[in-house]
CSV table of C-alpha atoms in Angstrom, one decimal:
chain,number,residue,atom,x,y,z
A,978,ILE,CA,-1.7,19.5,16.0
A,979,LEU,CA,-1.4,19.3,12.2
A,980,LEU,CA,-0.6,16.8,9.6
A,981,TYR,CA,1.7,17.5,6.6
A,982,VAL,CA,0.3,16.1,3.3
A,983,ARG,CA,1.5,15.7,-0.1
A,984,GLY,CA,-1.0,14.3,-2.8
A,985,GLU,CA,-4.5,14.6,-2.4
A,986,LEU,CA,-7.1,13.6,0.4
A,987,ARG,CA,-10.7,13.4,-0.8
A,988,PRO,CA,-13.9,12.9,1.4
A,989,THR,CA,-14.2,9.5,0.0
A,990,ASP,CA,-10.9,8.6,1.9
A,991,ALA,CA,-12.9,8.5,5.1
A,992,ILE,CA,-14.2,5.0,3.8
A,993,ALA,CA,-10.6,3.3,4.5
A,994,ILE,CA,-9.2,0.2,5.9
A,995,ALA,CA,-5.8,-0.3,7.2
A,996,ILE,CA,-3.6,-3.1,6.3
A,997,VAL,CA,-0.6,-3.7,8.5
A,998,GLY,CA,2.0,-6.3,9.5
A,999,THR,CA,5.6,-7.1,10.0
A,1000,ARG,CA,8.6,-5.8,8.2
A,1001,GLU,CA,9.8,-9.4,7.8
A,1002,ALA,CA,6.8,-10.8,5.7
A,1003,SER,CA,6.7,-14.2,4.5
A,1004,SER,CA,5.7,-14.9,0.9
A,1005,TYR,CA,2.2,-15.7,2.5
A,1006,GLY,CA,2.1,-12.2,4.2
A,1007,HIS,CA,3.2,-10.4,1.0
A,1008,ALA,CA,0.5,-12.2,-1.1
A,1009,GLN,CA,-2.2,-11.8,1.4
A,1010,ALA,CA,-1.8,-7.8,1.9
A,1011,ARG,CA,-1.8,-7.4,-1.8
A,1012,ARG,CA,-4.9,-9.7,-2.2
A,1013,PHE,CA,-7.0,-7.8,0.5
A,1014,ALA,CA,-5.7,-4.5,-0.9
A,1015,VAL,CA,-6.8,-5.4,-4.4
A,1016,ALA,CA,-10.4,-6.6,-3.1
A,1017,LEU,CA,-10.7,-3.2,-1.0
A,1018,VAL,CA,-9.9,-0.7,-3.4
A,1019,LYS,CA,-12.3,-2.7,-5.9
A,1020,ALA,CA,-15.0,-2.3,-3.4
A,1021,GLY,CA,-14.4,1.6,-3.3
A,1022,PHE,CA,-12.4,1.4,0.1
A,1023,THR,CA,-8.9,3.6,0.5
A,1024,VAL,CA,-6.0,1.4,1.8
A,1025,VAL,CA,-4.0,2.9,4.6
A,1026,SER,CA,-0.7,1.6,5.5
A,1027,GLY,CA,2.7,3.0,6.8
A,1028,LEU,CA,5.1,2.6,3.6
A,1029,ALA,CA,7.4,0.2,5.7
A,1030,ARG,CA,9.1,-2.7,4.2
A,1031,GLY,CA,7.2,-5.9,4.3
A,1032,VAL,CA,3.3,-5.9,4.6
A,1033,ASP,CA,3.1,-2.2,4.3
A,1034,SER,CA,5.0,-2.1,0.9
A,1035,SER,CA,2.8,-5.0,-0.4
A,1036,ALA,CA,-0.6,-3.4,0.5
A,1037,HIS,CA,0.3,-0.5,-1.2
A,1038,GLU,CA,1.5,-2.3,-4.1
A,1039,GLY,CA,-1.8,-4.0,-4.0
A,1040,ALA,CA,-3.9,-0.8,-4.0
A,1041,LEU,CA,-1.9,0.9,-6.8
A,1042,GLY,CA,-1.9,-2.2,-8.9
A,1043,ALA,CA,-5.5,-2.2,-8.9
A,1044,GLN,CA,-5.8,1.5,-9.7
A,1045,GLY,CA,-7.2,2.2,-6.4
A,1046,ARG,CA,-6.5,4.9,-3.8
A,1047,THR,CA,-4.0,4.4,-1.0
A,1048,ILE,CA,-2.6,6.6,1.7
A,1049,ALA,CA,0.9,6.1,3.3
A,1050,VAL,CA,1.5,7.7,7.0
A,1051,LEU,CA,5.1,8.0,7.3
A,1052,GLY,CA,7.3,7.7,10.7
A,1053,THR,CA,9.3,10.5,9.1
A,1054,GLY,CA,9.0,13.8,7.5
A,1055,LEU,CA,7.8,14.0,4.1
A,1056,GLY,CA,11.2,15.2,3.1
A,1057,ARG,CA,12.7,12.1,4.2
A,1058,ILE,CA,11.1,9.0,2.6
A,1059,TYR,CA,12.0,5.9,4.5
A,1060,PRO,CA,12.9,3.4,3.5
A,1061,GLU,CA,14.8,4.7,0.6
A,1062,GLU,CA,13.9,1.7,-1.6
A,1063,ASN,CA,10.1,3.1,-1.3
A,1064,ARG,CA,10.8,6.6,-2.9
A,1065,ASP,CA,9.4,5.5,-6.1
A,1066,MET,CA,6.4,4.0,-4.8
A,1067,ALA,CA,5.8,7.3,-2.6
A,1068,ALA,CA,6.0,9.2,-5.9
A,1069,GLU,CA,3.4,6.7,-7.5
A,1070,ILE,CA,1.0,7.3,-4.4
A,1071,LEU,CA,0.9,11.0,-5.1
A,1072,HIS,CA,-1.1,10.3,-8.2
A,1073,SER,CA,-3.6,8.0,-6.4
A,1074,GLY,CA,-3.9,9.2,-3.0
A,1075,ALA,CA,-1.6,11.0,-0.5
A,1076,ILE,CA,1.4,10.6,1.9
A,1077,VAL,CA,0.9,12.2,5.3
A,1078,SER,CA,3.1,12.7,8.3
A,1079,GLU,CA,2.9,14.7,11.9
A,1080,PHE,CA,6.7,15.2,11.7
A,1081,PRO,CA,8.5,18.1,10.3
A,1082,MET,CA,9.6,18.1,6.7
A,1083,ASP,CA,13.3,17.0,7.5
A,1084,ARG,CA,12.7,14.4,10.5
A,1085,GLY,CA,14.6,11.5,9.9
A,1086,PRO,CA,13.7,7.6,11.0
A,1087,SER,CA,13.8,6.8,14.8
A,1088,ARG,CA,12.3,4.0,16.8
A,1089,GLU,CA,10.1,6.5,19.0
A,1090,ASN,CA,8.2,7.8,15.7
A,1091,CYS,CA,6.6,4.5,14.9
A,1092,PRO,CA,4.1,4.2,17.7
A,1093,ARG,CA,3.1,7.7,17.0
A,1094,ARG,CA,2.6,7.1,13.2
A,1095,ASN,CA,0.6,3.8,14.0
A,1096,ARG,CA,-2.1,5.7,16.0
A,1097,ILE,CA,-2.7,8.1,12.9
A,1098,ILE,CA,-2.9,4.9,10.6
A,1099,ALA,CA,-5.7,3.5,13.0
A,1100,GLY,CA,-7.4,7.0,13.4
A,1101,LEU,CA,-7.6,7.4,9.6
A,1102,SER,CA,-9.3,3.9,9.1
A,1103,LEU,CA,-12.8,2.5,9.7
A,1104,GLY,CA,-10.9,-0.7,10.7
A,1105,THR,CA,-7.2,-2.1,10.8
A,1106,LEU,CA,-6.3,-5.6,9.3
A,1107,VAL,CA,-3.3,-7.2,10.9
A,1108,VAL,CA,-2.0,-9.8,7.9
A,1109,GLU,CA,1.1,-11.2,9.8
A,1110,ALA,CA,2.8,-10.2,13.0
A,1111,PRO,CA,5.0,-11.6,15.7
A,1112,VAL,CA,3.9,-10.6,19.2
A,1113,ARG,CA,6.2,-7.6,19.4
A,1114,SER,CA,5.3,-6.2,16.2
A,1115,GLY,CA,4.4,-2.4,15.7
A,1116,ALA,CA,1.4,-3.7,13.8
A,1117,LEU,CA,-0.2,-4.8,17.4
A,1118,ILE,CA,0.3,-1.3,18.6
A,1119,THR,CA,-1.9,-0.2,15.4
A,1120,ALA,CA,-4.4,-2.6,16.4
A,1121,ARG,CA,-4.5,-1.8,20.1
A,1122,PHE,CA,-4.9,2.0,19.0
A,1123,ALA,CA,-7.7,1.0,16.9
A,1124,ASN,CA,-9.5,-1.1,19.5
A,1125,GLU,CA,-9.1,2.0,21.9
A,1126,VAL,CA,-11.0,4.3,19.6
A,1127,GLY,CA,-13.7,1.9,18.7
A,1128,ARG,CA,-12.5,0.9,15.4
A,1129,GLU,CA,-12.7,-2.5,13.9
A,1130,VAL,CA,-9.8,-4.9,14.2
A,1131,PHE,CA,-9.3,-7.9,11.9
A,1132,ALA,CA,-6.4,-10.6,11.7
A,1133,LEU,CA,-5.5,-13.3,9.4
A,1134,PRO,CA,-4.8,-16.5,11.0
A,1135,GLY,CA,-1.4,-18.1,10.5
A,1136,PRO,CA,0.5,-21.4,11.1
A,1137,VAL,CA,0.8,-22.0,14.9
A,1138,ASP,CA,4.5,-22.8,14.6
A,1139,GLN,CA,5.4,-19.7,12.9
A,1140,LEU,CA,6.6,-16.8,15.1
A,1141,SER,CA,5.4,-14.3,12.5
A,1142,SER,CA,1.9,-15.3,12.9
A,1143,GLU,CA,1.6,-15.4,16.8
A,1144,GLY,CA,0.7,-11.8,17.0
A,1145,CYS,CA,-2.5,-12.3,14.7
A,1146,ASN,CA,-3.2,-15.6,16.3
A,1147,ARG,CA,-3.3,-14.3,19.9
A,1148,LEU,CA,-5.3,-11.1,18.7
A,1149,ILE,CA,-8.0,-13.7,17.5
A,1150,ALA,CA,-7.8,-15.8,20.5
A,1151,SER,CA,-8.2,-12.9,23.0
A,1152,GLY,CA,-11.1,-11.6,21.0
A,1153,GLN,CA,-9.2,-8.4,20.2
A,1154,ALA,CA,-9.6,-9.0,16.5
A,1155,LYS,CA,-12.3,-10.8,14.3
A,1156,LEU,CA,-10.8,-13.8,12.2
A,1157,VAL,CA,-11.1,-13.1,8.3
A,1158,MET,CA,-10.2,-15.1,5.5
A,1159,SER,CA,-11.4,-12.7,2.6
A,1160,ALA,CA,-12.4,-9.4,2.1
A,1161,ASP,CA,-15.9,-10.3,2.4
A,1162,ASP,CA,-15.3,-11.2,6.2
A,1163,ILE,CA,-14.6,-7.4,6.4
A,1164,PHE,CA,-17.3,-6.0,4.2
A,1165,SER,CA,-19.9,-7.8,6.4
A,1166,GLU,CA,-18.7,-6.4,9.6
A,1167,ILE,CA,-18.1,-2.8,8.3
A,1168,ARG,CA,-20.4,-2.1,5.4
A,1169,THR,CA,-23.0,-0.4,7.5
A,1170,VAL,CA,-20.5,2.0,8.8
A,1171,ALA,CA,-19.2,2.5,5.5
A,1172,ASP,CA,-22.4,3.2,4.2
A,1173,ALA,CA,-23.2,5.7,6.8
A,1174,VAL,CA,-19.9,7.6,6.2
A,1175,SER,CA,-20.3,7.6,2.4
A,1176,TYR,CA,-23.9,8.9,2.9
A,1177,THR,CA,-22.5,11.8,5.2
A,1178,HIS,CA,-20.0,12.9,2.5
A,1179,LEU,CA,-22.3,12.6,-0.3
A,1180,ALA,CA,-25.3,14.5,1.2
């Protein structure tokens, strides 16, 4: 029914890409989340993620480091930042984006909150990029929500012998996600949509 918001949401945040992935990210996952976030914000996109450990944190870090906009969608209330080690990051996001939640201010973390949070991540974004994810990752739930509402889904391929990449590889193999190797691959798919959204908000 409503979203609680701290920080500032702008019309240009409609031109957003979600970056999601496993909490147990490898060095590859961390590096790629940052690389794509930097490229996206430099191209004028807002980066959306979930402030979780792993890929989410690196996506926010990349956007903030490039002085771009980023939105964190929480699986807790705004008064209960989780994980606690990301409190400073959440405070920094308030200066160049927003943190949002549908949960009451004092709601703590719980397993059932995450799928609900993931549908908001997908809904706020023109497309969702899955960087690194095993087959039972919540990131795949975000991808499913994105597909269900007609948003683009992208995935990075990974080593076939790494469980942390199995979810991404299966998304690509099943046709549920487009294989991407650089941000240019995202731009080529989504630029027309982004331009239309931008024109609508500027008109």
